[in-house]
PDB file of C-alpha atoms in Angstrom:
ATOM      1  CA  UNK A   3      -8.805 -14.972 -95.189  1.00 58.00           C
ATOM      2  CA  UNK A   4     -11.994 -17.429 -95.106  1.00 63.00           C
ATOM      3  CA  UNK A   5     -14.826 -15.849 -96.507  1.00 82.00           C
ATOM      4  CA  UNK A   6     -18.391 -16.799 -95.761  1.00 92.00           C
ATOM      5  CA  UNK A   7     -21.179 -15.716 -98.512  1.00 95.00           C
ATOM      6  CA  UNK A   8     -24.701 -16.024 -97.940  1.00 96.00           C
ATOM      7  CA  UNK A   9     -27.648 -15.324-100.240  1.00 96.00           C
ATOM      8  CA  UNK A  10     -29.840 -14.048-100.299  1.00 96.00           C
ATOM      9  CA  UNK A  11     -28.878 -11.130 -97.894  1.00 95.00           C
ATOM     10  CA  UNK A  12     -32.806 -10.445 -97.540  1.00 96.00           C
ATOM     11  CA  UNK A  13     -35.828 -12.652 -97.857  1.00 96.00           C
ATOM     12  CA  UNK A  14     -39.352 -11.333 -97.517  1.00 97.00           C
ATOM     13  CA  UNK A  15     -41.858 -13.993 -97.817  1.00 97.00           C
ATOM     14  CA  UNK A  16     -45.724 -15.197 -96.294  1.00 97.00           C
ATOM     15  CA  UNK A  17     -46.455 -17.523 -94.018  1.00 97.00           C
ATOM     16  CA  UNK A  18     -46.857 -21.135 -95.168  1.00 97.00           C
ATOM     17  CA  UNK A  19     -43.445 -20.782 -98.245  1.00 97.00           C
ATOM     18  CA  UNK A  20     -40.770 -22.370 -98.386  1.00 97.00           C
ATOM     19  CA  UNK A  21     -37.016 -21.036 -98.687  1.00 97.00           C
ATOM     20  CA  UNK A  22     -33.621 -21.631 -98.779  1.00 98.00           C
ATOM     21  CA  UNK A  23     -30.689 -19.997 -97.988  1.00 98.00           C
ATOM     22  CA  UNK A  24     -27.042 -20.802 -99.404  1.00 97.00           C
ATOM     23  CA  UNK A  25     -24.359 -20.376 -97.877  1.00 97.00           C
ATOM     24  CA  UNK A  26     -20.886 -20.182 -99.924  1.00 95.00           C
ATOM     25  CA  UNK A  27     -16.908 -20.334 -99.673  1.00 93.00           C
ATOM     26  CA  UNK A  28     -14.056 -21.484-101.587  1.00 90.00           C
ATOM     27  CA  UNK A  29     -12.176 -22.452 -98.255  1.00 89.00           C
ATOM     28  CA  UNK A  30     -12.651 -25.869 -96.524  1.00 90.00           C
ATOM     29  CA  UNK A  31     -14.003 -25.902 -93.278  1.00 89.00           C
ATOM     30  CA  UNK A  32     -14.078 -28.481 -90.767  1.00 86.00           C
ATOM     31  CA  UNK A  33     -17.232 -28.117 -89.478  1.00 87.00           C
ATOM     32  CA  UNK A  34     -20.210 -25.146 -90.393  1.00 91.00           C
ATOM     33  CA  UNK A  35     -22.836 -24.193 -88.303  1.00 92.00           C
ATOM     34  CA  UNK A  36     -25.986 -22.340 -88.589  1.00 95.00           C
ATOM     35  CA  UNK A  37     -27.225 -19.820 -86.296  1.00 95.00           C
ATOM     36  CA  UNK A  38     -30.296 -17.693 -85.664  1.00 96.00           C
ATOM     37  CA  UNK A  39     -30.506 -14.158 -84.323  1.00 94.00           C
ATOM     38  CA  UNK A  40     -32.851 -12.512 -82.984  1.00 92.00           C
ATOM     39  CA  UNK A  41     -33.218  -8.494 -82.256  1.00 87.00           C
ATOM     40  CA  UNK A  42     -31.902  -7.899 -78.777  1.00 87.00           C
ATOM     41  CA  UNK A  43     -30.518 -11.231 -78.543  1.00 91.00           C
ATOM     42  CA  UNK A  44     -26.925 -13.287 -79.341  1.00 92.00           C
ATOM     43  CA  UNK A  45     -27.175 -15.737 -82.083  1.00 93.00           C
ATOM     44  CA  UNK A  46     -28.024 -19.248 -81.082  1.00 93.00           C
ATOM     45  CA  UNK A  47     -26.687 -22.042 -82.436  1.00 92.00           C
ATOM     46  CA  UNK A  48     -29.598 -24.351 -84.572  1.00 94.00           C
ATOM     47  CA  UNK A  49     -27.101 -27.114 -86.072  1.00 92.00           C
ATOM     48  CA  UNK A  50     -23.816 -27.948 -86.837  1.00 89.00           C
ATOM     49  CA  UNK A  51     -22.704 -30.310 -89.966  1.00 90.00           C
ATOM     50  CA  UNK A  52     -19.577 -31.842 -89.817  1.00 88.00           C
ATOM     51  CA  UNK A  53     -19.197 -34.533 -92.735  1.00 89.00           C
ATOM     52  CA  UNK A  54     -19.281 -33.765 -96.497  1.00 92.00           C
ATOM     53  CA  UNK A  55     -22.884 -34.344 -97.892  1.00 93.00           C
ATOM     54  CA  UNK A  56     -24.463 -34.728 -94.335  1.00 94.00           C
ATOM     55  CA  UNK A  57     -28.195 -33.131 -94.200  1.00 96.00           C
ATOM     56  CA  UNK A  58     -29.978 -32.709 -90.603  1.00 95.00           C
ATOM     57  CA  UNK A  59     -33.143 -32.025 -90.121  1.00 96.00           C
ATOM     58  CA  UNK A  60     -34.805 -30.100 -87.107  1.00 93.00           C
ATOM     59  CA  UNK A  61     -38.253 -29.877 -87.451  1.00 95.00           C
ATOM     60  CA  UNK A  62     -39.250 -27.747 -90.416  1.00 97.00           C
ATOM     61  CA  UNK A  63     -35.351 -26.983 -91.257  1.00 97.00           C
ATOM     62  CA  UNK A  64     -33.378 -28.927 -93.348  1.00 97.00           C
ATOM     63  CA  UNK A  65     -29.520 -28.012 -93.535  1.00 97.00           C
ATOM     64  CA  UNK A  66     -26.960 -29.940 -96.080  1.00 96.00           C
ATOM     65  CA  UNK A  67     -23.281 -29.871 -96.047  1.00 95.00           C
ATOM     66  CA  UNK A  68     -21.100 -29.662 -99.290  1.00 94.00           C
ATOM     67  CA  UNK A  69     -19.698 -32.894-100.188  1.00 93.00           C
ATOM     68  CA  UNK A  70     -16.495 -30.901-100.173  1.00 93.00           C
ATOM     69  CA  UNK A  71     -17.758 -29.286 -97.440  1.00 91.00           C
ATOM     70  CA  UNK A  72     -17.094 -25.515 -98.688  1.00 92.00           C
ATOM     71  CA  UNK A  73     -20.732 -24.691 -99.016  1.00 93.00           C
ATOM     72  CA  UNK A  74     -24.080 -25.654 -97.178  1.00 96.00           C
ATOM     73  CA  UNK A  75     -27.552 -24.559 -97.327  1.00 97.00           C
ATOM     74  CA  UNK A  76     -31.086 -24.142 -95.270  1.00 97.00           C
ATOM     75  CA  UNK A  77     -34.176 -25.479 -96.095  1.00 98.00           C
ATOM     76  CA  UNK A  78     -37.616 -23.883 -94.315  1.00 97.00           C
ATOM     77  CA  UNK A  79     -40.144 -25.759 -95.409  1.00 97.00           C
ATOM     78  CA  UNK A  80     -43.792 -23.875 -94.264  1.00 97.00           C
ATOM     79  CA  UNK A  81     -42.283 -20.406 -92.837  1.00 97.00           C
ATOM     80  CA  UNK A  82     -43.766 -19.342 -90.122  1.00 97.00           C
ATOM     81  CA  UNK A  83     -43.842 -15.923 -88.624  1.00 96.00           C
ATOM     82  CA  UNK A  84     -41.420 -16.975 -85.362  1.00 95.00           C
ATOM     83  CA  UNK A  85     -38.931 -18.085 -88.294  1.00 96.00           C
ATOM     84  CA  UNK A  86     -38.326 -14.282 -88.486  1.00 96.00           C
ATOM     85  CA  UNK A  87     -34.600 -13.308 -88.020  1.00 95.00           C
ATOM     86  CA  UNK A  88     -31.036 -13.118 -88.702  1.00 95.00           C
ATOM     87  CA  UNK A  89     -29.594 -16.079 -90.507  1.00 97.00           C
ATOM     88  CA  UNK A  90     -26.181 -16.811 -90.072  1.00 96.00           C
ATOM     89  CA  UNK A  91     -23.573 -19.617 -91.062  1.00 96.00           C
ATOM     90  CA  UNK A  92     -19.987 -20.154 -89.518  1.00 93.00           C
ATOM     91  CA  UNK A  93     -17.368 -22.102 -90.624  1.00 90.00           C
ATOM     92  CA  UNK A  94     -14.927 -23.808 -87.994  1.00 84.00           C
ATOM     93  CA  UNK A  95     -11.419 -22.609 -89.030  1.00 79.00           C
ATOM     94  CA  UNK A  96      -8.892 -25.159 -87.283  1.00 72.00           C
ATOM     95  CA  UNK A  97     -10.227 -26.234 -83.892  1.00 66.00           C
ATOM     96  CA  UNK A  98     -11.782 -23.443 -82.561  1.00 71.00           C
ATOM     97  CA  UNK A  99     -12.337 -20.277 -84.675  1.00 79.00           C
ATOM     98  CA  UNK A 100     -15.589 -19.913 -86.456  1.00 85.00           C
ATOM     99  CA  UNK A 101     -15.456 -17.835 -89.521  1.00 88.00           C
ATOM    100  CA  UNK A 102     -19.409 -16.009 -89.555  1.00 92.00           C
ATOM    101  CA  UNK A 103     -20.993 -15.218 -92.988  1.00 94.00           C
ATOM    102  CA  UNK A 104     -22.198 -12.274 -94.344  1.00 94.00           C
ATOM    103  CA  UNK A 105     -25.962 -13.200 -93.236  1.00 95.00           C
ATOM    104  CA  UNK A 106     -29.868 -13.776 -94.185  1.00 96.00           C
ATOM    105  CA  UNK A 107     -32.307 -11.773 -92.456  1.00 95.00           C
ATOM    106  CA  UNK A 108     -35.875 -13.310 -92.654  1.00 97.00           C
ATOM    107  CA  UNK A 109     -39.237 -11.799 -92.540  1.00 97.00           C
ATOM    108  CA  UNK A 110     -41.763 -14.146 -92.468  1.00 97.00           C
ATOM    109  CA  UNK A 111     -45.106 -12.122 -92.543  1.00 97.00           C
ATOM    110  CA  UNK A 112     -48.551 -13.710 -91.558  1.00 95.00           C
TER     111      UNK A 112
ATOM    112  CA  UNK B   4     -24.929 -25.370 -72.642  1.00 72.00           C
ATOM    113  CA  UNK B   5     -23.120 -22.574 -70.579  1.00 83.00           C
ATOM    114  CA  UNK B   6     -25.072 -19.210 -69.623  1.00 91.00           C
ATOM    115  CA  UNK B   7     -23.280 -16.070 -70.873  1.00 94.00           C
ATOM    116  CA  UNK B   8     -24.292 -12.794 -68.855  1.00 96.00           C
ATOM    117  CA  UNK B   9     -23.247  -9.365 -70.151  1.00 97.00           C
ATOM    118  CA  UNK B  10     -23.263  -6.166 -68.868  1.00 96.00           C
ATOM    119  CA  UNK B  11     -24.092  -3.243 -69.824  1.00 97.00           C
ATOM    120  CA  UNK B  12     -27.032  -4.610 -72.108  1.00 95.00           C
ATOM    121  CA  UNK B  13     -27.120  -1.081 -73.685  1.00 96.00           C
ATOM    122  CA  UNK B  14     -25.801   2.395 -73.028  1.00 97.00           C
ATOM    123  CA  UNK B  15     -24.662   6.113 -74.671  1.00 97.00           C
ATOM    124  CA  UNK B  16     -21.024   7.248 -74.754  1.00 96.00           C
ATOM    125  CA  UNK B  17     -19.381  10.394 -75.464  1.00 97.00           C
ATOM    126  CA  UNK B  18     -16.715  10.881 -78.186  1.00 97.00           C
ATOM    127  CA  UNK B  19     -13.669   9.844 -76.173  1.00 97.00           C
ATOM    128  CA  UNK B  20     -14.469   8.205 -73.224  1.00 97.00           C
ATOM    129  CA  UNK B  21     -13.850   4.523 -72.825  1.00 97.00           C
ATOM    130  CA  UNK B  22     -16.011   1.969 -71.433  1.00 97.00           C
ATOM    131  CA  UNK B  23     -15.948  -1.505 -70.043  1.00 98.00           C
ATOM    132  CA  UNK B  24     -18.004  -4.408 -70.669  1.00 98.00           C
ATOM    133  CA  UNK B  25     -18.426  -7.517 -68.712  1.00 98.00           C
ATOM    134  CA  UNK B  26     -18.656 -11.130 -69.277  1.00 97.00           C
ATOM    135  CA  UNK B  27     -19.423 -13.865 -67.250  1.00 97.00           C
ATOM    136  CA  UNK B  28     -20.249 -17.595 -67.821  1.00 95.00           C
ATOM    137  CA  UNK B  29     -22.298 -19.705 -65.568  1.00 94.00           C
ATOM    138  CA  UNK B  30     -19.567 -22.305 -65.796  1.00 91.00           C
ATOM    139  CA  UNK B  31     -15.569 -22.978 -66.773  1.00 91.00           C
ATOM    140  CA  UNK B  32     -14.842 -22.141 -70.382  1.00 90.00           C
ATOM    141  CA  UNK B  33     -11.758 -23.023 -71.990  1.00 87.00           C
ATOM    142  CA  UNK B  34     -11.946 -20.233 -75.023  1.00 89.00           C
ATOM    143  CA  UNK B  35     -13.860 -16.815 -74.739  1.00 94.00           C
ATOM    144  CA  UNK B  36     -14.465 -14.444 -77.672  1.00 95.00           C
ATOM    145  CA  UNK B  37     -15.144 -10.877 -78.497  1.00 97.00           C
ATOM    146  CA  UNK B  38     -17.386 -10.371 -81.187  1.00 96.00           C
ATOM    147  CA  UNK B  39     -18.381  -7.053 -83.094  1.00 96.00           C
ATOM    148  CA  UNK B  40     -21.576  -6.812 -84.848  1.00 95.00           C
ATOM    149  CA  UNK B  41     -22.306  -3.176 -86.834  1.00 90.00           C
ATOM    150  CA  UNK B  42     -26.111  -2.559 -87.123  1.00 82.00           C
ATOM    151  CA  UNK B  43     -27.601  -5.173 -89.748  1.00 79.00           C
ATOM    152  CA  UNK B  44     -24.347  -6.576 -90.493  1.00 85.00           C
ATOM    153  CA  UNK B  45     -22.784 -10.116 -89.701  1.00 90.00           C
ATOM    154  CA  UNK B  46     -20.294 -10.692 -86.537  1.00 93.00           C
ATOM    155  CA  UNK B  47     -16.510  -9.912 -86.888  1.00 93.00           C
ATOM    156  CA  UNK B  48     -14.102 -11.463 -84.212  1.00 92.00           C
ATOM    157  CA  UNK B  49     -12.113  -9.291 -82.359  1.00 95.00           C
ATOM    158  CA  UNK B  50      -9.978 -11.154 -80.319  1.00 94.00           C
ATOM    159  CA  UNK B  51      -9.505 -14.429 -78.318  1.00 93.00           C
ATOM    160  CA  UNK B  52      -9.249 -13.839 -74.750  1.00 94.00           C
ATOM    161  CA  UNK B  53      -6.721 -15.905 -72.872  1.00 87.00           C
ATOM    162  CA  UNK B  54      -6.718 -16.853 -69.351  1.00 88.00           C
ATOM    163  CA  UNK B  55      -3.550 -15.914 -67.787  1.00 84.00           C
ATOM    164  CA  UNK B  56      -2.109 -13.941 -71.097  1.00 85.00           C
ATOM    165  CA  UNK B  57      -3.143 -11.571 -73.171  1.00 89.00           C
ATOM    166  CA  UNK B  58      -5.815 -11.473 -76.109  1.00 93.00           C
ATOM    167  CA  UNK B  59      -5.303 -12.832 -79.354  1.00 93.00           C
ATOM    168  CA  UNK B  60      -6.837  -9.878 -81.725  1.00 95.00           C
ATOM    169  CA  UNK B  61      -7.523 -10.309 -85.565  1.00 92.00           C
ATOM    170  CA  UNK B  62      -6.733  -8.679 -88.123  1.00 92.00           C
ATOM    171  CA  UNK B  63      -7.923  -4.581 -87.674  1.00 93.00           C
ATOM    172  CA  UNK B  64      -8.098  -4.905 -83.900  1.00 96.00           C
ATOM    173  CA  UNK B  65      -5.344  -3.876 -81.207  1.00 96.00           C
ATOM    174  CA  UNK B  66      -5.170  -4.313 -77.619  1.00 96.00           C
ATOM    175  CA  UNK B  67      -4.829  -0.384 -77.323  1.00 97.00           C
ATOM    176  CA  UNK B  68      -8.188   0.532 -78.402  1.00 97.00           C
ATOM    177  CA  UNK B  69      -9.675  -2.550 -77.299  1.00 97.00           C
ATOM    178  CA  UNK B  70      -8.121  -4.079 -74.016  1.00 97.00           C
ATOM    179  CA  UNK B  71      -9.155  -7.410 -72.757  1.00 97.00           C
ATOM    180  CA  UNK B  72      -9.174  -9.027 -69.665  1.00 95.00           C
ATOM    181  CA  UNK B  73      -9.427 -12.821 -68.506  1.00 96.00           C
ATOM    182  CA  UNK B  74      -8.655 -13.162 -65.148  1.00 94.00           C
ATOM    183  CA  UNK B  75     -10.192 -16.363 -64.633  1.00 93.00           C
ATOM    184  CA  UNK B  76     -12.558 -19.187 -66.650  1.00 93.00           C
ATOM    185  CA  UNK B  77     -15.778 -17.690 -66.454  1.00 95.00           C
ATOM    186  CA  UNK B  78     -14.946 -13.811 -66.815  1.00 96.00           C
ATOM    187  CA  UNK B  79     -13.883 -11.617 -69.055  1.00 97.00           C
ATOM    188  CA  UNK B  80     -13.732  -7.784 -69.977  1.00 97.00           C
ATOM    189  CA  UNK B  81     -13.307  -5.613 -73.114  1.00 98.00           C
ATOM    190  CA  UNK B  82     -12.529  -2.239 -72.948  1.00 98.00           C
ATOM    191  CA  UNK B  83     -13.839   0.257 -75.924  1.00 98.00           C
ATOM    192  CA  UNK B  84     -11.370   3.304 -75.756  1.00 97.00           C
ATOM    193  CA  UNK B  85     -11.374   6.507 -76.613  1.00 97.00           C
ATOM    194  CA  UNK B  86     -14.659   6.081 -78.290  1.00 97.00           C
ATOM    195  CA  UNK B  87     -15.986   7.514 -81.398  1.00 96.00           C
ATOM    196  CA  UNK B  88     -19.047   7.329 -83.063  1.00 95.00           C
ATOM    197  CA  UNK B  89     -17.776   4.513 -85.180  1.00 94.00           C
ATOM    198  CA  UNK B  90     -17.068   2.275 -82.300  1.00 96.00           C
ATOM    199  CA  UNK B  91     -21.193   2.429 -81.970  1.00 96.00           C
ATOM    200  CA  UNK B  92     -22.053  -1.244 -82.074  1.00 96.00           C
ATOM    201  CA  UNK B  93     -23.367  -4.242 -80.659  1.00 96.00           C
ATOM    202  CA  UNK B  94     -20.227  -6.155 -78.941  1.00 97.00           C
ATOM    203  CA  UNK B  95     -20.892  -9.935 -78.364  1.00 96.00           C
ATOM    204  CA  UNK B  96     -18.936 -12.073 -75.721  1.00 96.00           C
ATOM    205  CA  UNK B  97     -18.959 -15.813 -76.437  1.00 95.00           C
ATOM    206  CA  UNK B  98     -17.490 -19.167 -75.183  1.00 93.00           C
ATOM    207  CA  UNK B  99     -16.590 -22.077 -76.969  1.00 87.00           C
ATOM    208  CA  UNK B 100     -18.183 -25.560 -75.697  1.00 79.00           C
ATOM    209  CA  UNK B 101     -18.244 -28.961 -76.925  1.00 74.00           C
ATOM    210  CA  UNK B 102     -21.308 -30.404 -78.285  1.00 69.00           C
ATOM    211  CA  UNK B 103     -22.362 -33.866 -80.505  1.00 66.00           C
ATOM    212  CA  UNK B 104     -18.857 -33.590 -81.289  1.00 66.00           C
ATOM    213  CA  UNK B 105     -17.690 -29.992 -82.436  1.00 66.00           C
ATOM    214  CA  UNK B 106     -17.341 -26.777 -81.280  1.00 70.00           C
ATOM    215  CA  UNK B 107     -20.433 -24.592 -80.615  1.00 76.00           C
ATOM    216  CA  UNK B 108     -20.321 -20.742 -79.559  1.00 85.00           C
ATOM    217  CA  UNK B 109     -22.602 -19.600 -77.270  1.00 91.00           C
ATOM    218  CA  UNK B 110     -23.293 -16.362 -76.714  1.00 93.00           C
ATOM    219  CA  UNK B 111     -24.090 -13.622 -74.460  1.00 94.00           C
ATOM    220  CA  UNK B 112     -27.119 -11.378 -75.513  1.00 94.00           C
ATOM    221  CA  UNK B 113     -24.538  -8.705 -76.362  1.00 95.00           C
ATOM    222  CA  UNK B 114     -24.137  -4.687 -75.633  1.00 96.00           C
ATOM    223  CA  UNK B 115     -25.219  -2.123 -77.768  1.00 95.00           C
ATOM    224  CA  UNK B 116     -23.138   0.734 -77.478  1.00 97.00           C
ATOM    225  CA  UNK B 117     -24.035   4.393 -79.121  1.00 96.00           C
ATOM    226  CA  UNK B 118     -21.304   6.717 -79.854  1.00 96.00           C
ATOM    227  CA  UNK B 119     -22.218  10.677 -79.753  1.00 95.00           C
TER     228      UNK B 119
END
């Protein structure tokens, strides 16, 4: 069984710090994607990685892929209140399962 | 990406009655999924829902308590039965699309379901 570990599990921080989030396996995946959840809401999808030691960047965000693509991270640079939520990483197990981790919730407080 | 509507957004359940929830995508999906999210927790997958045969479930989930339903390629069911307070959750519905490519999920904004 693929298993997904994220730390932390909670991050309280102010506006305007920066943050990362890490998300670990010992199972190869061949893709990972991170998603964002909000109360009320299904998560929605903010990137997917697909090649060892790829980083993407979406505004403020950074996310990096494992060179042996087991692990990946988040990078907020300059949290911001809406940056609030659940933060959660999937790995793609064959074709089309995704394999979610255990999750980050932000609070990002003014 | 596709639009995933669910209904009932919310709702209260006795012990032992059964409910449905629906699922329907704007557009044709190969590959929907069930999802299970326990408050504060992370998603587990239930089961694959086939079109024209039945549900693939994981490990922990059978199609007795949980019976699925894909008549076509934009709908889908999942039936909680015989409820218990356990089975209070949020239950996500999801379809698989290709984007930049890989496979995404999108998902539905999900049902929260309260067991007395």
């Amino acid at each position: 069984t693929q298993l997904l570990e994220q730390s932390p599990q909670f991050l309280s921080i102010q506006e305007g710090e920066n943050l990362t989030v890490y998300c670990n396996s010992s199972s190869v995946f061949s893709s990972l994607q991170w998603y964002r959840q909000e109360p009320g809401e299904g998560p929605v999808l903010l990137v997917t990685v697909v090649t060892g030691g790829e980083v993407k960047k979406l505004k403020r965000l950074t996310f990096q892929f494992g060179d042996a693509r087991k692990d990946s991270s988040l990078h907020i640079t300059a949290a911001q209140p809406g940056d609030t939520g659940l933060y959660l990483c999937a790995g793609a197990v064959g074709f089309q399962k995704l394999v979610f981790g255990t999750g980050t919730r932000l609070l990002v407080s003014p | 990406s596709a639009v995933i509507s669910q209904k009932p957004s919310r709702d209260i359940c006795q012990r032992g009655t059964s409910l449905t929830i629906q699922c329907q995508v704007d557009s044709q999906v190969t590959m929907m999924f069930w999802y299970r999210q326990q408050p504060g927790q992370s998603l587990t997958l239930i089961a694959t829902a086939n079109q024209g045969s039945e549900a693939t479930y994981e490990s922990g989930f059978v199609i007795d308590k949980f019976p699925i339903s894909r008549p076509n390629l934009t709908f889908s069911t999942l039936t909680v039965s015989n409820m218990s307070p356990e089975d209070s959750s949020i239950y996500l519905c999801s379809a698989l699309t290709a984007r930049s490519g890989a496979n995404v999920l999108t998902f539905g904004a999900g049902s929260r379901l309260t067991v007395l």
